[in-house]
PDB file of C-alpha atoms in Angstrom:
ATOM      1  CA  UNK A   1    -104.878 -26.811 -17.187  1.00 77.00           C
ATOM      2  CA  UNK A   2    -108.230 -28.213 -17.959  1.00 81.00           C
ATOM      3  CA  UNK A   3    -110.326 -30.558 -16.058  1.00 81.00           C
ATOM      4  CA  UNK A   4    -113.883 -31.388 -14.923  1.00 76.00           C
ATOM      5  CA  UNK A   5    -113.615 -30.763 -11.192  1.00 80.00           C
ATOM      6  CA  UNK A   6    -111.711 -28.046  -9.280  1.00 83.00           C
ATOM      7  CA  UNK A   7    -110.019 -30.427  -6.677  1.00 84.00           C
ATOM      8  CA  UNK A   8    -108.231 -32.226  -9.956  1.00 86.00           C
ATOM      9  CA  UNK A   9    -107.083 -29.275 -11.452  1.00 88.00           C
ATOM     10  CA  UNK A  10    -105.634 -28.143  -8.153  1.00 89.00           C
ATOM     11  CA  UNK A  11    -104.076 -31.202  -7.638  1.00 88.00           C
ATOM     12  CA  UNK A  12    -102.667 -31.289 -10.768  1.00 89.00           C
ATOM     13  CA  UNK A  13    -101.070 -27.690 -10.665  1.00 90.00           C
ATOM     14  CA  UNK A  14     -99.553 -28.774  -7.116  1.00 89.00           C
ATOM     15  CA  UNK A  15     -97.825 -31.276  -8.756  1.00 89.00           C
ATOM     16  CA  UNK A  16     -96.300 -29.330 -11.502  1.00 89.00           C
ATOM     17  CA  UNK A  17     -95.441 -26.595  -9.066  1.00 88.00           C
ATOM     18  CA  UNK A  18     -91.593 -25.364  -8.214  1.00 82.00           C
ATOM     19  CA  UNK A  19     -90.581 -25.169  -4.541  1.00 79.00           C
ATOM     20  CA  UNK A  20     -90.159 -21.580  -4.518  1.00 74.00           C
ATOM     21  CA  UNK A  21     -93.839 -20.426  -5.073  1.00 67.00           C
ATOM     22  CA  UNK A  22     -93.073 -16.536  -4.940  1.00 69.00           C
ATOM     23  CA  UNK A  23     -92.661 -16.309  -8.637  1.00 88.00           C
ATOM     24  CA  UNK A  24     -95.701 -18.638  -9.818  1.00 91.00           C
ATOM     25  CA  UNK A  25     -99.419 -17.606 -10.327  1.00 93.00           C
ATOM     26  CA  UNK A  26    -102.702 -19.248 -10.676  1.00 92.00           C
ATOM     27  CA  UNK A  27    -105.781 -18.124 -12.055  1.00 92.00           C
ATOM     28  CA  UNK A  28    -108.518 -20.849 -11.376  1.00 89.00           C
ATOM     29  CA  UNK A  29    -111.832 -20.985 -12.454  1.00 85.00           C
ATOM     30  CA  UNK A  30    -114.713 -22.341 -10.312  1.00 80.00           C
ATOM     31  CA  UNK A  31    -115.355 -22.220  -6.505  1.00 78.00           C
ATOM     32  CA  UNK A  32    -112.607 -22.354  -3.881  1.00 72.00           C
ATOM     33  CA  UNK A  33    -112.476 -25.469  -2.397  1.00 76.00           C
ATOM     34  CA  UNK A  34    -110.965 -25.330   1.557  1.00 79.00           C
ATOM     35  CA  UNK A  35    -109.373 -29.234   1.248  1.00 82.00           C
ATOM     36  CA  UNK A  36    -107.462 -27.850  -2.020  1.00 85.00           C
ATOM     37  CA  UNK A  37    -103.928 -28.145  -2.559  1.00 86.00           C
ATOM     38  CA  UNK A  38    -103.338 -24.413  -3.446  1.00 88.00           C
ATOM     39  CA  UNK A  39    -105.434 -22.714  -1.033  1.00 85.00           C
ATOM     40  CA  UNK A  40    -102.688 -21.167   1.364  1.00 85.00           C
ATOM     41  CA  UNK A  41    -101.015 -20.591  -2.633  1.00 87.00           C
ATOM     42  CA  UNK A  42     -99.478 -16.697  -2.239  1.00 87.00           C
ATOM     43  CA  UNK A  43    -100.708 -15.855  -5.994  1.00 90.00           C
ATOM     44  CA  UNK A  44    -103.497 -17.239  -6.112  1.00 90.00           C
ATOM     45  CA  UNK A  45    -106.893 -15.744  -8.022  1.00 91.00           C
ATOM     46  CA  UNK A  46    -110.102 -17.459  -7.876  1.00 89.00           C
ATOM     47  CA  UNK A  47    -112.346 -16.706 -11.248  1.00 87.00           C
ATOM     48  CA  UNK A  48    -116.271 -17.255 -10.877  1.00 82.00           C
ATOM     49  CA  UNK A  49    -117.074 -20.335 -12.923  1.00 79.00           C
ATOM     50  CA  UNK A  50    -117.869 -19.460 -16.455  1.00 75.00           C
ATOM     51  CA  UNK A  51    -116.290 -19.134 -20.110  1.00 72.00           C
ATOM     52  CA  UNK A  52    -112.861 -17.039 -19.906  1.00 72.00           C
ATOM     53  CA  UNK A  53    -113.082 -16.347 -23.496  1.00 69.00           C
ATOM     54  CA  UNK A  54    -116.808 -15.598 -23.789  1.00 71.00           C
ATOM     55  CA  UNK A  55    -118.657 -14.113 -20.220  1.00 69.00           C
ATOM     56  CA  UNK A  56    -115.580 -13.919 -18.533  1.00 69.00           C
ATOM     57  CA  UNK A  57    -113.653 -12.315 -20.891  1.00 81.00           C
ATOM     58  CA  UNK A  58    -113.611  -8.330 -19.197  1.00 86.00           C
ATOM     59  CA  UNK A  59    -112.551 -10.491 -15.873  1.00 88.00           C
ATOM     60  CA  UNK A  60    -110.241 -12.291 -17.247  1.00 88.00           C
ATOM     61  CA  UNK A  61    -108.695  -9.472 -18.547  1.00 91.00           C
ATOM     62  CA  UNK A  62    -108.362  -7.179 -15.757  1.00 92.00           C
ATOM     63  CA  UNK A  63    -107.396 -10.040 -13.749  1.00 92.00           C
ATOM     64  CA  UNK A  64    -104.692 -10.669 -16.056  1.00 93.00           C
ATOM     65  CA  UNK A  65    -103.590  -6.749 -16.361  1.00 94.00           C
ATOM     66  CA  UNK A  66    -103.238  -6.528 -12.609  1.00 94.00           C
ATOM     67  CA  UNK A  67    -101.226  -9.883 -12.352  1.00 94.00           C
ATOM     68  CA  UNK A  68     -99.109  -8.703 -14.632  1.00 94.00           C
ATOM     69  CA  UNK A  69     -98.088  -5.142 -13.311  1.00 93.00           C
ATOM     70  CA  UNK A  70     -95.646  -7.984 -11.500  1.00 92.00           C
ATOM     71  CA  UNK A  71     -95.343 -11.233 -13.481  1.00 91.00           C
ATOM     72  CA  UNK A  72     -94.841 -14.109 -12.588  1.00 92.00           C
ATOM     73  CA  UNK A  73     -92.143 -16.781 -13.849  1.00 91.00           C
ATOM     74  CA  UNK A  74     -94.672 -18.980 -14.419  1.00 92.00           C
ATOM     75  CA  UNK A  75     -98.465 -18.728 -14.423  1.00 93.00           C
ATOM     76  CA  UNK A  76    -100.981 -21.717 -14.607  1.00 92.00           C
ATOM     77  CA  UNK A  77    -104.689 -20.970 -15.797  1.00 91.00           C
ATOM     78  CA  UNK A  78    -107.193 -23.949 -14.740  1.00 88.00           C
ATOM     79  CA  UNK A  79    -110.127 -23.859 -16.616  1.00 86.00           C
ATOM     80  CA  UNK A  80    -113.640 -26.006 -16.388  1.00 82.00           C
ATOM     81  CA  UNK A  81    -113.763 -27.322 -19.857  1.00 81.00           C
ATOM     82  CA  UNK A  82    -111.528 -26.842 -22.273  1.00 81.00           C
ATOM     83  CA  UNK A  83    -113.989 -26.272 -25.420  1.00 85.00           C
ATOM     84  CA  UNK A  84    -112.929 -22.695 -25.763  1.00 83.00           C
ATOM     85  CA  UNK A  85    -109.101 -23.470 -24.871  1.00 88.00           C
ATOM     86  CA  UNK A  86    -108.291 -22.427 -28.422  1.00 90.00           C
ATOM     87  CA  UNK A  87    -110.363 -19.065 -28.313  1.00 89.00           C
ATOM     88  CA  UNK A  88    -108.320 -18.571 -24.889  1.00 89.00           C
ATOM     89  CA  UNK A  89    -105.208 -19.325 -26.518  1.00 92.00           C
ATOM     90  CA  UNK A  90    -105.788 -16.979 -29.216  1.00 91.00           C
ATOM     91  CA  UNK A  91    -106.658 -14.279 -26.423  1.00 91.00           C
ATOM     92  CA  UNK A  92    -103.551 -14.465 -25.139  1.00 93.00           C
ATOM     93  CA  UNK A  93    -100.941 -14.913 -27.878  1.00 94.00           C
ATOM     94  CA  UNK A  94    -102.448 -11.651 -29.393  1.00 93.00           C
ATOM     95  CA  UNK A  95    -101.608  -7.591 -28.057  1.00 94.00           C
ATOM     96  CA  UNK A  96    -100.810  -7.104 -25.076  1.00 93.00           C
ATOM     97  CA  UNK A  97    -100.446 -10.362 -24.385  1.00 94.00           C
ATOM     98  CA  UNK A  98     -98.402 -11.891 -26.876  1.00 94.00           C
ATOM     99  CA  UNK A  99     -94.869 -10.001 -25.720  1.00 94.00           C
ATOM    100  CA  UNK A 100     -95.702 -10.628 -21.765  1.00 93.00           C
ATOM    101  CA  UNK A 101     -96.532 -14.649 -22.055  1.00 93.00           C
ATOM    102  CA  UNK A 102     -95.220 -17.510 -24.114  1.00 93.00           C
ATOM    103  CA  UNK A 103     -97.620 -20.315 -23.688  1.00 93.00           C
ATOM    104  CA  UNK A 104     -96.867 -23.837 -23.028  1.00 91.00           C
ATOM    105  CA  UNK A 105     -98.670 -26.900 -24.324  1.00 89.00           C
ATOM    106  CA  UNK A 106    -102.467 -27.571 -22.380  1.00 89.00           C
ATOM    107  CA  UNK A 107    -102.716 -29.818 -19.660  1.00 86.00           C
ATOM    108  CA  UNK A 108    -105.444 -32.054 -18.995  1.00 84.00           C
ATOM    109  CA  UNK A 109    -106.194 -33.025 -15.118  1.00 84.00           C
ATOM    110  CA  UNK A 110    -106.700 -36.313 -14.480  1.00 82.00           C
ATOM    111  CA  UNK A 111    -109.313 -37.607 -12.911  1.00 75.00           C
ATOM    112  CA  UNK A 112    -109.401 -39.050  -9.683  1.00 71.00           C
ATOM    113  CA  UNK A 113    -112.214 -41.066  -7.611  1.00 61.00           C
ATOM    114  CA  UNK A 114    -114.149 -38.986  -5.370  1.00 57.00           C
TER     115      UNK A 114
END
């Protein structure tokens, strides 16, 4: 999920999320925002704001190994800007990755007046 604000991408995960929320995970990039549609979300892991493939990498990554210890049926990474979506794609259909996830097509957030 990309998008230029935090409360879109939010909004935009709520809306593609199952009932059941014990077996889906987010991983969010940016600031937590108290009005936001996942904040009471079990699974949910708030990234500082930065590039996941570049800075954030090492974060990413041990955020990603400890999620996975349990997976999730479904997990949902919202990122600022999706320049490096590719780079963050190749990230994770290579080892270890590759045999725990199989990624879905990006979403883009729409954006809503403030």
């Amino acid at each position: 999920m990309t998008g230029a604000r935090a409360r879109d991408r939010d909004t935009a995960i709520a809306a593609l999320l199952p009932p059941d929320l014990t077996d889906t995970a987010i991983i969010a990039e940016g600031l937590a925002d108290p009005t936001s549609l996942l904040a009471d979300h079990p699974r949910l892991i708030r990234i500082a704001p930065g590039c996941l493939c570049c800075a954030g990498n090492l974060v990413l990554r041990v955020t990603l190994n400890r999620l996975l210890r349990r997976p999730p049926a479904q997990l949902f990474i919202s990122l600022a800007d999706a320049t490096h979506v590719g780079q963050l794609r190749a990230i994770l259909s290579a080892p270890p990755y590759d045999t725990l996830l199989s990624l879905c097509d990006d979403v883009a957030a729409p954006a809503t007046a403030s």
